[in-house]
């Protein structure tokens, strides 16, 4: 399915010289959001890409340069069958809690998550979407691109107006995630995903891409048609999209001078 974008929907593209610079720049986007709105609602994702961002947020919170105690957090994906107590080593929420929520002093009652072990997963997804609405929507969604162009378990074929739902994880996603699972862990095959439609209603979406593994997917997402076959391309329909990539992930993009990004520590490459 292909969707028409208007010309003003071109994303702002920022190319950082390396992963560290990308992580700091992403943290600045979060900090700017919170400075403007101390009680902002921010959706955070899991995976390797945002770890540098979370490390930076921990650092800034620890130094008193940033206060995240007033924000509300939406955790955007979980494996089906994984408990809400977050003791499960496979739990994505447990990971997010350890990486950023606890160290940054974000109270449990300020966190909305998809319970992977809900008796009725479809009802759980409806509860999640309704809670986001009650909170007044999301100010900032942080997502990262997968090798197949997915974000947050929204796999190829996800509809632009999809609500949060149970999804079958693509083989490439399972393969990509397997490196995080301890030996002997049961391997989830399904996930709960915050829907594309829910993401597109957010006031700002920040899409991260790091490393050359992501270069081809990022080029399809940014330069290709807006198409459900590449879920990250649908993010161009958001009210505001910032794509933040390191030089390696930007290698296949048109209109990007990666040499300039390498020369200047924090280069903006503006909308094409
Ligand atoms: P990564 O993967 O951040 O762990 O590289 C992102 C994704 O596949 O969604």
Short mmCIF file of C-alpha atoms and ligand atoms in Angstrom, two decimals:
data_model
loop_
_atom_site.label_atom_id
_atom_site.label_comp_id
_atom_site.label_asym_id
_atom_site.label_seq_id
_atom_site.Cartn_x
_atom_site.Cartn_y
_atom_site.Cartn_z
CA UNK A 1 0.00 0.00 0.00
CA UNK A 2 1.44 3.33 -1.03
CA UNK A 3 0.39 6.63 0.58
CA UNK A 4 0.63 10.17 -0.78
CA UNK A 5 2.83 12.57 1.19
CA UNK A 6 2.70 16.32 0.86
CA UNK A 7 5.93 18.19 0.13
CA UNK A 8 6.02 19.78 3.57
CA UNK A 9 6.16 16.29 5.05
CA UNK A 10 9.86 15.89 4.18
CA UNK A 11 11.62 14.87 7.38
CA UNK A 12 14.32 16.89 8.97
CA UNK A 13 17.42 14.77 8.62
CA UNK A 14 20.35 15.07 11.00
CA UNK A 15 23.54 13.16 10.28
CA UNK A 16 25.87 12.70 13.22
CA UNK A 17 29.51 11.76 12.65
CA UNK A 18 29.36 8.71 14.90
CA UNK A 19 27.25 6.81 17.38
CA UNK A 20 28.32 8.89 20.37
CA UNK A 21 27.31 12.12 18.65
CA UNK A 22 24.02 10.55 17.56
CA UNK A 23 23.31 9.52 21.15
CA UNK A 24 24.05 13.00 22.53
CA UNK A 25 21.94 14.65 19.83
CA UNK A 26 19.03 12.28 20.58
CA UNK A 27 19.33 13.12 24.27
CA UNK A 28 19.12 16.81 23.38
CA UNK A 29 15.86 16.19 21.54
CA UNK A 30 14.48 14.50 24.66
CA UNK A 31 15.83 17.27 26.91
CA UNK A 32 14.36 20.00 24.69
CA UNK A 33 10.97 18.30 24.78
CA UNK A 34 11.08 18.12 28.58
CA UNK A 35 12.29 21.70 28.97
CA UNK A 36 9.35 22.92 26.93
CA UNK A 37 6.97 20.60 28.73
CA UNK A 38 8.17 19.12 32.03
CA UNK A 39 5.18 16.77 32.14
CA UNK A 40 5.64 15.60 28.56
CA UNK A 41 4.60 12.09 27.50
CA UNK A 42 7.47 10.34 25.77
CA UNK A 43 7.43 6.94 24.13
CA UNK A 44 10.66 4.97 24.33
CA UNK A 45 11.76 1.91 22.44
CA UNK A 46 14.16 -0.93 23.18
CA UNK A 47 17.04 -2.43 21.23
CA UNK A 48 20.70 -1.66 20.84
CA UNK A 49 20.33 1.65 18.97
CA UNK A 50 18.93 3.77 21.83
CA UNK A 51 21.35 2.47 24.47
CA UNK A 52 23.69 5.43 23.98
CA UNK A 53 20.75 7.81 24.31
CA UNK A 54 19.72 6.13 27.57
CA UNK A 55 23.29 6.21 28.87
CA UNK A 56 23.40 9.95 28.15
CA UNK A 57 20.05 10.54 29.85
CA UNK A 58 21.26 8.62 32.93
CA UNK A 59 24.38 10.71 32.97
CA UNK A 60 22.54 14.02 32.65
CA UNK A 61 19.95 13.03 35.26
CA UNK A 62 22.73 11.92 37.62
CA UNK A 63 24.50 15.24 37.23
CA UNK A 64 21.29 17.17 37.81
CA UNK A 65 21.36 18.65 34.30
CA UNK A 66 18.07 17.05 33.37
CA UNK A 67 14.98 16.23 35.41
CA UNK A 68 12.80 13.44 34.03
CA UNK A 69 10.87 12.89 37.25
CA UNK A 70 7.78 14.66 35.89
CA UNK A 71 7.52 12.93 32.52
CA UNK A 72 5.22 10.11 31.56
CA UNK A 73 6.72 7.25 29.61
CA UNK A 74 5.07 4.93 27.12
CA UNK A 75 6.93 1.67 26.49
CA UNK A 76 6.19 0.84 22.89
CA UNK A 77 6.64 -2.90 22.52
CA UNK A 78 6.73 -6.17 24.44
CA UNK A 79 6.88 -9.86 23.70
CA UNK A 80 3.70 -11.86 24.01
CA UNK A 81 3.87 -14.19 26.98
CA UNK A 82 6.30 -12.05 28.96
CA UNK A 83 5.23 -11.04 32.46
CA UNK A 84 4.60 -7.53 33.67
CA UNK A 85 6.73 -8.03 36.77
CA UNK A 86 9.68 -7.53 34.44
CA UNK A 87 11.78 -10.26 36.12
CA UNK A 88 11.86 -12.20 32.90
CA UNK A 89 15.26 -11.75 31.26
CA UNK A 90 13.50 -11.47 27.90
CA UNK A 91 11.21 -8.65 29.09
CA UNK A 92 11.63 -5.49 27.04
CA UNK A 93 9.96 -3.47 29.75
CA UNK A 94 12.39 -4.87 32.33
CA UNK A 95 15.20 -3.73 30.09
CA UNK A 96 13.79 -0.23 29.67
CA UNK A 97 13.25 0.03 33.40
CA UNK A 98 16.85 -0.90 34.14
CA UNK A 99 18.32 1.27 31.39
CA UNK A 100 16.46 4.48 31.93
CA UNK A 101 13.31 4.51 34.05
CA UNK A 102 14.80 3.58 37.42
CA UNK A 103 18.10 5.44 37.06
CA UNK A 104 16.25 8.58 35.94
CA UNK A 105 13.77 8.43 38.81
CA UNK A 106 10.64 7.87 36.72
CA UNK A 107 7.91 6.48 38.95
CA UNK A 108 6.14 3.24 37.95
CA UNK A 109 2.76 4.99 37.98
CA UNK A 110 4.05 7.37 35.30
CA UNK A 111 4.77 4.49 32.94
CA UNK A 112 2.38 2.92 30.49
CA UNK A 113 3.34 -0.47 29.09
CA UNK A 114 1.88 -3.31 27.10
CA UNK A 115 1.49 -6.32 29.36
CA UNK A 116 2.81 -9.28 27.38
CA UNK A 117 1.10 -11.77 29.68
CA UNK A 118 -2.37 -10.21 29.54
CA UNK A 119 -5.11 -12.86 29.36
CA UNK A 120 -6.68 -11.01 26.45
CA UNK A 121 -3.88 -9.39 24.42
CA UNK A 122 -6.28 -7.61 22.05
CA UNK A 123 -8.10 -6.03 25.01
CA UNK A 124 -4.73 -5.10 26.50
CA UNK A 125 -3.87 -3.22 23.30
CA UNK A 126 -7.18 -1.36 23.40
CA UNK A 127 -6.55 -0.44 27.04
CA UNK A 128 -3.09 0.85 26.08
CA UNK A 129 -4.40 3.02 23.23
CA UNK A 130 -7.21 4.40 25.39
CA UNK A 131 -4.71 5.29 28.13
CA UNK A 132 -2.58 7.21 25.63
CA UNK A 133 -5.67 9.14 24.56
CA UNK A 134 -6.51 9.89 28.20
CA UNK A 135 -2.98 11.21 28.69
CA UNK A 136 -3.59 13.63 25.82
CA UNK A 137 -1.45 11.84 23.24
CA UNK A 138 2.31 11.55 22.97
CA UNK A 139 4.66 14.52 22.72
CA UNK A 140 7.71 12.60 21.49
CA UNK A 141 8.09 9.07 20.15
CA UNK A 142 11.64 7.70 19.99
CA UNK A 143 11.99 4.81 17.57
CA UNK A 144 14.79 3.03 15.75
CA UNK A 145 14.77 1.42 12.35
CA UNK A 146 15.12 -2.33 11.88
CA UNK A 147 16.97 -3.97 9.00
CA UNK A 148 13.66 -4.69 7.27
CA UNK A 149 12.45 -1.13 7.76
CA UNK A 150 10.27 -1.88 10.77
CA UNK A 151 9.96 0.16 13.94
CA UNK A 152 8.88 -1.09 17.33
CA UNK A 153 7.54 -4.45 16.03
CA UNK A 154 5.50 -2.76 13.30
CA UNK A 155 6.61 -5.15 10.62
CA UNK A 156 6.31 -4.71 6.83
CA UNK A 157 2.66 -4.65 5.84
CA UNK A 158 1.54 -2.66 8.91
CA UNK A 159 -1.27 -0.28 7.98
CA UNK A 160 -0.75 3.47 8.52
CA UNK A 161 -3.86 3.65 10.70
CA UNK A 162 -3.14 0.47 12.70
CA UNK A 163 -3.88 0.59 16.40
CA UNK A 164 -1.74 -1.24 18.91
CA UNK A 165 -2.03 -4.95 18.36
CA UNK A 166 -0.57 -8.45 18.47
CA UNK A 167 1.93 -9.02 15.68
CA UNK A 168 3.86 -11.97 14.32
CA UNK A 169 7.54 -11.07 14.47
CA UNK A 170 9.43 -11.22 11.20
CA UNK A 171 12.27 -13.77 10.94
CA UNK A 172 14.81 -10.95 10.52
CA UNK A 173 13.55 -9.30 13.73
CA UNK A 174 13.82 -12.55 15.67
CA UNK A 175 17.30 -13.12 14.32
CA UNK A 176 18.31 -9.57 15.16
CA UNK A 177 16.94 -9.84 18.71
CA UNK A 178 18.25 -13.33 19.43
CA UNK A 179 21.64 -11.89 20.39
CA UNK A 180 20.03 -10.32 23.48
CA UNK A 181 18.47 -13.48 24.80
CA UNK A 182 20.24 -15.60 27.40
CA UNK A 183 21.03 -19.21 26.50
CA UNK A 184 18.03 -21.42 27.06
CA UNK A 185 15.51 -18.56 27.06
CA UNK A 186 12.25 -19.37 25.36
CA UNK A 187 12.05 -17.51 22.11
CA UNK A 188 9.00 -15.34 21.63
CA UNK A 189 7.42 -15.42 18.19
CA UNK A 190 4.77 -12.74 18.73
CA UNK A 191 4.88 -9.22 20.02
CA UNK A 192 2.60 -6.45 21.15
CA UNK A 193 3.25 -3.32 19.13
CA UNK A 194 2.20 0.26 19.69
CA UNK A 195 0.38 0.84 16.42
CA UNK A 196 1.53 2.89 13.47
CA UNK A 197 -1.61 5.03 13.74
CA UNK A 198 -0.92 5.71 17.42
CA UNK A 199 2.67 6.67 16.58
CA UNK A 200 1.57 8.99 13.77
CA UNK A 201 -0.68 10.92 16.14
CA UNK A 202 2.35 11.84 18.26
CA UNK A 203 3.40 15.48 18.01
CA UNK A 204 7.00 14.59 17.15
CA UNK A 205 8.67 11.36 16.05
CA UNK A 206 12.43 10.87 16.38
CA UNK A 207 13.72 7.99 14.27
CA UNK A 208 17.22 6.73 15.05
CA UNK A 209 19.46 4.78 12.68
CA UNK A 210 22.95 3.63 13.59
CA UNK A 211 25.45 1.47 11.75
CA UNK A 212 25.84 0.26 8.20
CA UNK A 213 23.41 -2.64 8.76
CA UNK A 214 20.64 -0.03 8.68
CA UNK A 215 21.82 1.96 5.64
CA UNK A 216 19.68 0.23 3.04
CA UNK A 217 16.52 0.28 5.16
CA UNK A 218 17.03 3.97 5.98
CA UNK A 219 17.42 4.88 2.32
CA UNK A 220 14.16 3.08 1.53
CA UNK A 221 12.42 4.80 4.44
CA UNK A 222 13.62 8.31 3.60
CA UNK A 223 14.05 8.34 -0.18
CA UNK A 224 11.61 5.67 -1.31
CA UNK A 225 7.82 5.88 -1.56
CA UNK A 226 5.72 6.07 1.57
CA UNK A 227 4.69 2.46 1.63
CA UNK A 228 3.54 -0.05 4.25
CA UNK A 229 6.20 -2.43 2.89
CA UNK A 230 8.70 -0.14 4.67
CA UNK A 231 6.99 0.82 7.94
CA UNK A 232 9.50 3.58 8.77
CA UNK A 233 8.54 5.37 5.53
CA UNK A 234 5.05 5.81 7.06
CA UNK A 235 6.61 7.96 9.77
CA UNK A 236 6.90 10.69 7.13
CA UNK A 237 3.14 11.10 7.67
CA UNK A 238 3.70 12.22 11.28
CA UNK A 239 3.11 15.92 12.09
CA UNK A 240 6.85 16.25 12.66
CA UNK A 241 9.58 13.73 11.94
CA UNK A 242 13.26 14.04 12.77
CA UNK A 243 15.53 11.35 11.33
CA UNK A 244 18.80 11.14 13.23
CA UNK A 245 21.42 8.86 11.72
CA UNK A 246 25.12 8.30 12.04
CA UNK A 247 27.33 8.48 8.97
CA UNK A 248 27.37 4.71 8.47
CA UNK A 249 23.58 4.46 8.45
CA UNK A 250 23.39 7.46 6.09
CA UNK A 251 25.68 5.92 3.49
CA UNK A 252 22.92 5.10 0.98
CA UNK A 253 20.87 8.29 1.37
CA UNK A 254 20.46 10.69 -1.51
CA UNK A 255 21.22 14.40 -0.93
CA UNK A 256 23.44 13.74 2.07
CA UNK A 257 26.99 14.97 2.31
CA UNK A 258 28.43 12.57 4.85
CA UNK A 259 31.85 14.23 4.47
CA UNK A 260 30.35 17.42 5.91
CA UNK A 261 28.86 15.47 8.78
CA UNK A 262 32.27 14.02 9.57
CA UNK A 263 33.90 17.44 9.57
CA UNK A 264 31.37 19.12 11.81
CA UNK A 265 30.62 17.44 15.08
CA UNK A 266 26.86 17.90 14.92
CA UNK A 267 25.80 18.64 11.40
CA UNK A 268 22.29 19.39 10.26
CA UNK A 269 21.45 18.16 6.82
CA UNK A 270 18.12 19.82 6.34
CA UNK A 271 14.99 18.57 4.59
CA UNK A 272 15.56 17.59 1.01
P1 LIG B 1 18.64 -2.55 17.14
O1 LIG B 1 17.39 -2.95 16.31
O2 LIG B 1 18.39 -1.17 17.68
O3 LIG B 1 18.76 -3.54 18.23
O4 LIG B 1 19.76 -2.59 16.16
C1 LIG B 1 16.32 -2.11 16.10
C2 LIG B 1 15.20 -2.95 15.57
O5 LIG B 1 15.46 -3.96 14.91
O6 LIG B 1 14.05 -2.58 15.83
#
